[in-house]
PDB file of C-alpha atoms in Angstrom:
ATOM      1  CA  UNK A   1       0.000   0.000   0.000  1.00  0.00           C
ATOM      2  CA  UNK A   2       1.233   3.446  -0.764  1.00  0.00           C
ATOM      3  CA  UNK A   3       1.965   5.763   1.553  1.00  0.00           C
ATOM      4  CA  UNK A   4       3.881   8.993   2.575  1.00  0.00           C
ATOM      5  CA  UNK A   5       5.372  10.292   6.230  1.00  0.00           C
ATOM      6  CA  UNK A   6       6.039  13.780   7.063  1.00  0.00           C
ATOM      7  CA  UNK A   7       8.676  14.304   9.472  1.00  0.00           C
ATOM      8  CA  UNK A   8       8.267  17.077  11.844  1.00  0.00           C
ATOM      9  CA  UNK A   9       4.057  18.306  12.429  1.00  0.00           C
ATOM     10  CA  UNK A  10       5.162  21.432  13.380  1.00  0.00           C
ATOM     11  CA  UNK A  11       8.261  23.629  11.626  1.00  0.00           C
ATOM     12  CA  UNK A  12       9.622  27.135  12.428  1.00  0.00           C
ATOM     13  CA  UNK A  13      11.564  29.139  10.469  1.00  0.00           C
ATOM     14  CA  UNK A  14      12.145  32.774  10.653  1.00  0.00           C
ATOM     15  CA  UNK A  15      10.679  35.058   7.665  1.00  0.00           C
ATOM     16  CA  UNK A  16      13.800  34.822   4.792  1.00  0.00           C
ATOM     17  CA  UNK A  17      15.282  31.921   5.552  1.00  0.00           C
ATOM     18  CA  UNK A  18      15.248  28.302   4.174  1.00  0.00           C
ATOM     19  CA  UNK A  19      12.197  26.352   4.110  1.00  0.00           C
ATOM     20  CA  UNK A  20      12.344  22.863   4.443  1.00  0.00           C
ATOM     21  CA  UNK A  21       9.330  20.295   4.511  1.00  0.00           C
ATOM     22  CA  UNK A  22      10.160  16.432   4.472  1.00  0.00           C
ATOM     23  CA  UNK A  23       8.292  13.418   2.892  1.00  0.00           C
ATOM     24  CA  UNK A  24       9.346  10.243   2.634  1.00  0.00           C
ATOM     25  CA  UNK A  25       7.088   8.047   0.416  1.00  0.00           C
ATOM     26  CA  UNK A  26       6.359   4.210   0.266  1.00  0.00           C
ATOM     27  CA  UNK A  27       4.987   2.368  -2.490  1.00  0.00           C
ATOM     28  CA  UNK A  28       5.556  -0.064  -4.417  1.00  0.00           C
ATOM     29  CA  UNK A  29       5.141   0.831  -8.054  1.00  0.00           C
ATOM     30  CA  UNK A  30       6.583   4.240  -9.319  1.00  0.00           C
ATOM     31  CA  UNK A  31       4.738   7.197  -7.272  1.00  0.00           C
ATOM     32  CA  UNK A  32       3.152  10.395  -8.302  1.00  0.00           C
ATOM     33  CA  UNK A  33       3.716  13.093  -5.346  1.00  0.00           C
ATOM     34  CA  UNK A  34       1.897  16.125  -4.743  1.00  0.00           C
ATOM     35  CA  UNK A  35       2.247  18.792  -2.013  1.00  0.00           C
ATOM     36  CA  UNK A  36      -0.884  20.636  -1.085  1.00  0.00           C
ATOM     37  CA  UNK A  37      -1.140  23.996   0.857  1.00  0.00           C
ATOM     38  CA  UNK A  38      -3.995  24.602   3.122  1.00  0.00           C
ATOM     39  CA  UNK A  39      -4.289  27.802   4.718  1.00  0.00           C
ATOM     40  CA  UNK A  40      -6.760  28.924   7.535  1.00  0.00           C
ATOM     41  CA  UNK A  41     -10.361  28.601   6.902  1.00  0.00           C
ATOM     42  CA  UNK A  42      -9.289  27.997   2.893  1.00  0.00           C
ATOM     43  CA  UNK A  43      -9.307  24.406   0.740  1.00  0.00           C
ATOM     44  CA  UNK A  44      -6.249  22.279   0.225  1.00  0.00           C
ATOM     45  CA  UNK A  45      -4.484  24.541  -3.071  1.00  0.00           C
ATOM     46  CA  UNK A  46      -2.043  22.187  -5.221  1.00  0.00           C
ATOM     47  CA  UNK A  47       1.497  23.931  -4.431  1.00  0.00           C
ATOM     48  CA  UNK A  48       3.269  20.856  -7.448  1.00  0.00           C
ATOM     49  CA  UNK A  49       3.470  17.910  -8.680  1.00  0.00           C
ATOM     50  CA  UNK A  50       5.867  15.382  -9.587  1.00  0.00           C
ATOM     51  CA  UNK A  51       4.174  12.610 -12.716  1.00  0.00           C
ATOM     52  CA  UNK A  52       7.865  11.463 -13.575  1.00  0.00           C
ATOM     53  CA  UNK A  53       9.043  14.058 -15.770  1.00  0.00           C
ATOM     54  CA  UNK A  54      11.699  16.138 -14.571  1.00  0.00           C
ATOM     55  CA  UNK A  55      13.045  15.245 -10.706  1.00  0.00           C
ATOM     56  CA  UNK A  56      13.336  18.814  -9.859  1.00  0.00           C
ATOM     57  CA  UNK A  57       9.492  20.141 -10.016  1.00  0.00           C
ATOM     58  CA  UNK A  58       8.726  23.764  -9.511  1.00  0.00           C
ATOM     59  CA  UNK A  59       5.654  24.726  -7.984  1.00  0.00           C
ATOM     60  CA  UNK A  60       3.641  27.928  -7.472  1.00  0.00           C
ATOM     61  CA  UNK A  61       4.651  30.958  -4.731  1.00  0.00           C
ATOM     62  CA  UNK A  62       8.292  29.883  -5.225  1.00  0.00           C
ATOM     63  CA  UNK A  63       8.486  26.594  -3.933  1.00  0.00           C
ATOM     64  CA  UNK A  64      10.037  23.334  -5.423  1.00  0.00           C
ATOM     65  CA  UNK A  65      10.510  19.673  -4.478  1.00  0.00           C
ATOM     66  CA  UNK A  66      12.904  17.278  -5.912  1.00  0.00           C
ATOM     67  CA  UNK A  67      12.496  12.996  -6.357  1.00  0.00           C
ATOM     68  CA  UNK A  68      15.034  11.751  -5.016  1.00  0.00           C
ATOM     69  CA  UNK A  69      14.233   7.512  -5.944  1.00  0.00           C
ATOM     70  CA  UNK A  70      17.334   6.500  -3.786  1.00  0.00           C
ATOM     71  CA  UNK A  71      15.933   8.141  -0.724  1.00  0.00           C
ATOM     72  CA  UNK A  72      12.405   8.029  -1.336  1.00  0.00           C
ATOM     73  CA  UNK A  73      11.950  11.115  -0.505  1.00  0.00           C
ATOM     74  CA  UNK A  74      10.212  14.550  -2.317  1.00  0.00           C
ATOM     75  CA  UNK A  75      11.134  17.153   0.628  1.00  0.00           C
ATOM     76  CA  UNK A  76       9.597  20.617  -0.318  1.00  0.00           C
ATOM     77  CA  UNK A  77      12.154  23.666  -0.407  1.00  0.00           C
ATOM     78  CA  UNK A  78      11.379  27.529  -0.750  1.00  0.00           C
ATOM     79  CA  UNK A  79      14.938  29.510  -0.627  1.00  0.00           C
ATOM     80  CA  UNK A  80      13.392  32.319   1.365  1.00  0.00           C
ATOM     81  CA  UNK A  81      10.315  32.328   3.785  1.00  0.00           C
ATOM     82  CA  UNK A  82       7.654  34.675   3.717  1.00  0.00           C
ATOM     83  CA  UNK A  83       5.026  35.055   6.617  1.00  0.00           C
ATOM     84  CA  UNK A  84       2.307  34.454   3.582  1.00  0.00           C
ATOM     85  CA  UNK A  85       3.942  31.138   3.586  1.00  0.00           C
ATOM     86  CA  UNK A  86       2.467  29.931   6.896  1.00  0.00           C
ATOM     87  CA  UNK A  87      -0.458  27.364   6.622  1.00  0.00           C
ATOM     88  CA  UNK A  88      -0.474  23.717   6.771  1.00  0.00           C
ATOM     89  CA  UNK A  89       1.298  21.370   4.075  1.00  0.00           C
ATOM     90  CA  UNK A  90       0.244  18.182   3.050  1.00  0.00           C
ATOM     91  CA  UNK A  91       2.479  15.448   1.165  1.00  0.00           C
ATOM     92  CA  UNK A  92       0.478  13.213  -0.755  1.00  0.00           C
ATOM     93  CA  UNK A  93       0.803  10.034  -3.151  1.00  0.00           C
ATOM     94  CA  UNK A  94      -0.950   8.333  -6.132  1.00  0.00           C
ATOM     95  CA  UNK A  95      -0.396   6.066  -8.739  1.00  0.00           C
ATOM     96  CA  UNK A  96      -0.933   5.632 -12.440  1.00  0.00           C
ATOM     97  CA  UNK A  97      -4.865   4.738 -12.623  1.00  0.00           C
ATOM     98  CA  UNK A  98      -5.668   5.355  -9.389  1.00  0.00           C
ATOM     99  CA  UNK A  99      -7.908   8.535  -8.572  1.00  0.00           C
ATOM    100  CA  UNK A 100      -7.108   8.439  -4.631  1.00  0.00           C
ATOM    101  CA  UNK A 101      -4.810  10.362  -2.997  1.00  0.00           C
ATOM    102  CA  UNK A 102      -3.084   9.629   0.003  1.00  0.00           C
ATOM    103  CA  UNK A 103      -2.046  11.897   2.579  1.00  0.00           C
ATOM    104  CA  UNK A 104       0.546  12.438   5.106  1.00  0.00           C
ATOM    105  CA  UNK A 105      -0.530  13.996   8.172  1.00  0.00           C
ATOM    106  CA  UNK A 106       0.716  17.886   7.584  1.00  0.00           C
ATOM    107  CA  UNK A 107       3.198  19.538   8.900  1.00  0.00           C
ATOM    108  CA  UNK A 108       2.568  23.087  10.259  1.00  0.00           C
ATOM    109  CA  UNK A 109       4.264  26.005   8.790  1.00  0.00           C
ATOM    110  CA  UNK A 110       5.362  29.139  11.399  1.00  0.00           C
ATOM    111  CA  UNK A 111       6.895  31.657  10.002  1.00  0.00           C
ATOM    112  CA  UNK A 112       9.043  33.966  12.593  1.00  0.00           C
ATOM    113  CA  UNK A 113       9.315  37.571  12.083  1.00  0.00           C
TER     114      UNK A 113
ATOM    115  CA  UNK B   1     -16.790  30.730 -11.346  1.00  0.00           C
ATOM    116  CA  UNK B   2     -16.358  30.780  -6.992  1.00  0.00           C
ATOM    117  CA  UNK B   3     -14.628  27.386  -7.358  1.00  0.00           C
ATOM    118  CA  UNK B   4     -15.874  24.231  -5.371  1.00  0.00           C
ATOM    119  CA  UNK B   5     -18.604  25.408  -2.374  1.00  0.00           C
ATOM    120  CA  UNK B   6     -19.567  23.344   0.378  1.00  0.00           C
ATOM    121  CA  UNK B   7     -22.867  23.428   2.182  1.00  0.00           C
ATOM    122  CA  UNK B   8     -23.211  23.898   5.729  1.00  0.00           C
ATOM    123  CA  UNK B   9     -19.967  25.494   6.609  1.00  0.00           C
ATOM    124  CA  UNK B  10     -20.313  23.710  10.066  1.00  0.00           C
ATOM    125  CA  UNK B  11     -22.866  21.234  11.646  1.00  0.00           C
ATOM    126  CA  UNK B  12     -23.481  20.178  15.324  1.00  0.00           C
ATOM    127  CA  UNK B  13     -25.672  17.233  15.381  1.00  0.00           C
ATOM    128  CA  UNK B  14     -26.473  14.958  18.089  1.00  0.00           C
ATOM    129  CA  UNK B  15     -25.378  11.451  18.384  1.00  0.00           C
ATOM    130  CA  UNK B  16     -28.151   9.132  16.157  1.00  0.00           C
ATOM    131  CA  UNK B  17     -29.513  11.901  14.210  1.00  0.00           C
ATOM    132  CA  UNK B  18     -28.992  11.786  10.112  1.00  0.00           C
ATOM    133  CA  UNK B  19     -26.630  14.474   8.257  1.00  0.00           C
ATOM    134  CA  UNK B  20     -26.418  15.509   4.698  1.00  0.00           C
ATOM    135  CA  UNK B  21     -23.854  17.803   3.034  1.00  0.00           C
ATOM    136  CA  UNK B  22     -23.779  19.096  -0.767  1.00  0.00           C
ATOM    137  CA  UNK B  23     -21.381  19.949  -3.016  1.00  0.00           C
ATOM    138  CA  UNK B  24     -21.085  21.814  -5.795  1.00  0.00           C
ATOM    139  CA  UNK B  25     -18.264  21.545  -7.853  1.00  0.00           C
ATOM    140  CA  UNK B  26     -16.879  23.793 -10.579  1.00  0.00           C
ATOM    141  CA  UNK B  27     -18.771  23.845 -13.658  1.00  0.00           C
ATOM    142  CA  UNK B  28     -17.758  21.364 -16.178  1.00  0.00           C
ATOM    143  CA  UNK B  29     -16.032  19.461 -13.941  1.00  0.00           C
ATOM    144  CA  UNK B  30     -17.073  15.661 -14.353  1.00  0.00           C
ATOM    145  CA  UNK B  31     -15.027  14.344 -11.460  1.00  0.00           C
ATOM    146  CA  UNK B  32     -16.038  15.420  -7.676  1.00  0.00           C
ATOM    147  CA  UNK B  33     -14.118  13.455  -5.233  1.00  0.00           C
ATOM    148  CA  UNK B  34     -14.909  12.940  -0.946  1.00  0.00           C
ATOM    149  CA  UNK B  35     -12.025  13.478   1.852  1.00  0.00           C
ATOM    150  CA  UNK B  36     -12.469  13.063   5.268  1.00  0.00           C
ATOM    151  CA  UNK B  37     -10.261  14.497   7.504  1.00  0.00           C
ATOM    152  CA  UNK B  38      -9.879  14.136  10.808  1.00  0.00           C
ATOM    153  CA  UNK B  39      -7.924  16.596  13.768  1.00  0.00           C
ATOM    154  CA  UNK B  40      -4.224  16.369  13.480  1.00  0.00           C
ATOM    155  CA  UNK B  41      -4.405  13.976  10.412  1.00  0.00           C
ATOM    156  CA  UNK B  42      -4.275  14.419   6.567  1.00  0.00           C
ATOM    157  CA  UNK B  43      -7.533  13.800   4.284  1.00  0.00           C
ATOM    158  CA  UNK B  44      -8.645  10.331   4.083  1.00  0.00           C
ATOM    159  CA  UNK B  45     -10.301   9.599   0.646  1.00  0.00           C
ATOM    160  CA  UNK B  46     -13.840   8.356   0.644  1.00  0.00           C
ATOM    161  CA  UNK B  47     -15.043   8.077  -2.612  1.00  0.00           C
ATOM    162  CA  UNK B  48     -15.317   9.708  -5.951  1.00  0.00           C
ATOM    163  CA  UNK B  49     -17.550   9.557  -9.282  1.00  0.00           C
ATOM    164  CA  UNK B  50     -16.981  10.226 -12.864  1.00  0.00           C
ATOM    165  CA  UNK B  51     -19.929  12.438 -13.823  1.00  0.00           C
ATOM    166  CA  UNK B  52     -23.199  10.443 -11.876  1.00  0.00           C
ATOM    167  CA  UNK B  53     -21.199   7.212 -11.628  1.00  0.00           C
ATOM    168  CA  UNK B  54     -19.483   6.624  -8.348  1.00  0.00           C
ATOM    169  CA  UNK B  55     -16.632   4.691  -8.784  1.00  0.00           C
ATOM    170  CA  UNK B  56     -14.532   4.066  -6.353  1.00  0.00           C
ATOM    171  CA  UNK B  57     -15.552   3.644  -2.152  1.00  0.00           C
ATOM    172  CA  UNK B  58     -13.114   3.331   0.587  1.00  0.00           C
ATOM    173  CA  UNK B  59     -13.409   1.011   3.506  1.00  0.00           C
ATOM    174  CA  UNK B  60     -13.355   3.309   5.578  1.00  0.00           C
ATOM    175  CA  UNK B  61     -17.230   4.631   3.744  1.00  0.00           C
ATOM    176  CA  UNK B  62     -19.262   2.044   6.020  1.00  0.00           C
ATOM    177  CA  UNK B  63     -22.720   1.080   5.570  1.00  0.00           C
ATOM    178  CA  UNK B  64     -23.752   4.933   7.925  1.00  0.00           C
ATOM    179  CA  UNK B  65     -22.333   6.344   4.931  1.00  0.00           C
ATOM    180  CA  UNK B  66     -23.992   7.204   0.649  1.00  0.00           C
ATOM    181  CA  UNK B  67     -22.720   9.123  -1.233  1.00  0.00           C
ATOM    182  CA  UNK B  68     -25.050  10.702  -4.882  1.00  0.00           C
ATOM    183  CA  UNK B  69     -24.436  12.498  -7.258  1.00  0.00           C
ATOM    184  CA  UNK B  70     -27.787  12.190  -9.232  1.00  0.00           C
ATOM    185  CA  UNK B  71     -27.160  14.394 -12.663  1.00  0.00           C
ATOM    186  CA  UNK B  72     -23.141  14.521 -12.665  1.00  0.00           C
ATOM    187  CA  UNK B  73     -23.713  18.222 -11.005  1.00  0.00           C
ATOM    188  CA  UNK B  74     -23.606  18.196  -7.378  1.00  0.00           C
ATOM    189  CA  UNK B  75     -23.160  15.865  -4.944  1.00  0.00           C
ATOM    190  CA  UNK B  76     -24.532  14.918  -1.587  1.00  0.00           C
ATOM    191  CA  UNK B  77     -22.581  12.837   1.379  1.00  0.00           C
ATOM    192  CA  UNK B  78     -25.407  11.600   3.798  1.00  0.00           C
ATOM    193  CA  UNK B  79     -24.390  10.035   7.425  1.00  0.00           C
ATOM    194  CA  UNK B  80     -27.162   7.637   8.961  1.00  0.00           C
ATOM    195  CA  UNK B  81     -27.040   7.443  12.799  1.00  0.00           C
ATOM    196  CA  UNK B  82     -24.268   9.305  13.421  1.00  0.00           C
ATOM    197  CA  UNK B  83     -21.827   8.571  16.098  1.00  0.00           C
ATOM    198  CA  UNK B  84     -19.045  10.808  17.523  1.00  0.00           C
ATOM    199  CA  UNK B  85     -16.265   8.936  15.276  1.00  0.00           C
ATOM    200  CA  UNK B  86     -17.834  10.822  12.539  1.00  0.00           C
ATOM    201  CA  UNK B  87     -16.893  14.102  14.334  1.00  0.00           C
ATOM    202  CA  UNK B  88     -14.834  15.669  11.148  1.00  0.00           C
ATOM    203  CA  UNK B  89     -13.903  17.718   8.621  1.00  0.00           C
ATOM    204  CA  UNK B  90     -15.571  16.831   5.122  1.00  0.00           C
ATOM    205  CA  UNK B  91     -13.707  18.186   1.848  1.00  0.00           C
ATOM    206  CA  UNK B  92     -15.419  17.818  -1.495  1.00  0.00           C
ATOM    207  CA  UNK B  93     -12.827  18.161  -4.505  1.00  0.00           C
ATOM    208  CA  UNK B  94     -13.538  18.389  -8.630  1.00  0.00           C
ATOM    209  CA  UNK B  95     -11.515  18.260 -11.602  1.00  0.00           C
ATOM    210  CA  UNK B  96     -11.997  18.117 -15.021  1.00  0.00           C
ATOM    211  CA  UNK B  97     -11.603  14.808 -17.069  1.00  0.00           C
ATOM    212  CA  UNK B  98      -8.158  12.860 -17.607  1.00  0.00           C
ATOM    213  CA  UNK B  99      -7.110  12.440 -14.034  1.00  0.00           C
ATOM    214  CA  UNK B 100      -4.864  13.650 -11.015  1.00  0.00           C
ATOM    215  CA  UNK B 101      -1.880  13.044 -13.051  1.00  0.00           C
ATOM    216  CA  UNK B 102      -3.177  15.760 -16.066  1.00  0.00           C
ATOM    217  CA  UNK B 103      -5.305  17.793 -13.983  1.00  0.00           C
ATOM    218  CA  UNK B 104      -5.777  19.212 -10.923  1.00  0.00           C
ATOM    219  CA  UNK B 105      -8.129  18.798  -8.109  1.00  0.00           C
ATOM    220  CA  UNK B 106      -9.714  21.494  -6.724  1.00  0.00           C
ATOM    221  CA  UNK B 107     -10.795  21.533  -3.017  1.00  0.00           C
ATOM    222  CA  UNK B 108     -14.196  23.327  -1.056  1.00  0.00           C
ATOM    223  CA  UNK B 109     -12.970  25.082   2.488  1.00  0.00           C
ATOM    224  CA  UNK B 110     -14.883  21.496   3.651  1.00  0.00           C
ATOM    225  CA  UNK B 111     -17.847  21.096   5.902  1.00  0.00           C
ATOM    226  CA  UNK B 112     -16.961  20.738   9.862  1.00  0.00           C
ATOM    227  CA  UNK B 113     -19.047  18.015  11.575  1.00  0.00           C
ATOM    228  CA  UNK B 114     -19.256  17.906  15.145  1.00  0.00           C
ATOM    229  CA  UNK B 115     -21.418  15.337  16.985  1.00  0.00           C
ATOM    230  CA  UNK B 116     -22.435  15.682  20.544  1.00  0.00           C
TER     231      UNK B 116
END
């Protein structure tokens, strides 16, 4: 069965420095990652998504997550934090066919000023 | 177009009493998809259709739990006898044809279920 752990529920990083989100993923045929925003009181917005294409994929409001295969991993990176940027962020996992997406459990976003 | 809505915002109901929930998605959308998700946790699918046919149900979607979508417009998630397990948050998602992988999925701000 697919599925994806995020390490840390709650991150803190002060506004303009690195942001760093993990996933780790688990499945046994090749994944399709997402990472999903969701900000108070708002829906989950797609931030990317990696379909096997390029490993480096570049998402909306500057943010980007690589596949790395060897690690199973698709950590989320944003080279400079903004308070905008704080909301929750969901990993999530599919594969070819399948309509369902599977979630990690979110990992909370503070931004410091 | 407002983009998916969700109707009630928030419902208290007491334990054993019937809920329903609609959901509109964006026009032209043929997929609408059902998330559950619960406090501290990520959204836990629950079922989705392809225009009025549902095709897919999770487990977790017990017999409490139907799911419509009558003309491939809307959609309504009813929960029979409630209990407080079904104390969540419900999302409602669409997209357009041709799957997560080509498209997107949209989410509603979700409908918060509390039962007492």
């Amino acid at each position: 069965a697919q599925s994806v752990t995020q390490l840390g529920s709650h991150v803190s990083v002060s506004e303009g420095a690195l942001v760093l989100l993990r996933c780790n993923y688990s499945s046994s045929v090749p994944p399709y990652l997402f990472w999903y925003v969701q900000y108070p009181n708002q829906g989950l917005q797609l931030l990317l998504k990696y379909t096997s294409a390029a490993t480096l994929v570049k998402g909306i409001n500057g943010f980007e997550a690589e596949f790395k295969k060897s690690e199973t991993s698709f950590h989320l990176t944003k080279p400079s934090a903004h308070m905008s940027d704080a909301a929750e962020y969901f990993c999530a996992v599919s594969d070819l066919g399948n309509e369902k997406l599977t979630f990690g459990t979110g990992t909370r976003l503070t931004i410091i000023p | 177009d407002t983009g998916v809505s969700q109707d009630p915002r928030h419902k208290i109901t007491k334990r054993g009493q019937n809920v329903t929930f609609r959901c509109d998605p964006i026009s032209e959308h043929n997929r609408l998809y059902w998330y559950r998700q619960t406090l501290g946790q990520g959204p836990e699918f629950l079922t989705y259709f392809q225009n009025e046919a549902q095709l897919e149900k999770s487990r977790l979607l017990s017999d409490r739990f139907s799911a419509e979508r009558p003309k491939g417009s809307f959609s309504t998630l009813e929960i029979q006898r409630t209990e407080q397990g079904d104390s969540a948050m419900y999302l409602c998602a669409s997209s357009l044809n041709g799957g997560l992988l080509d498209t997107e999925a949209f989410f509603g701000q979700g409908t918060r279920l509390t039962v007492v």
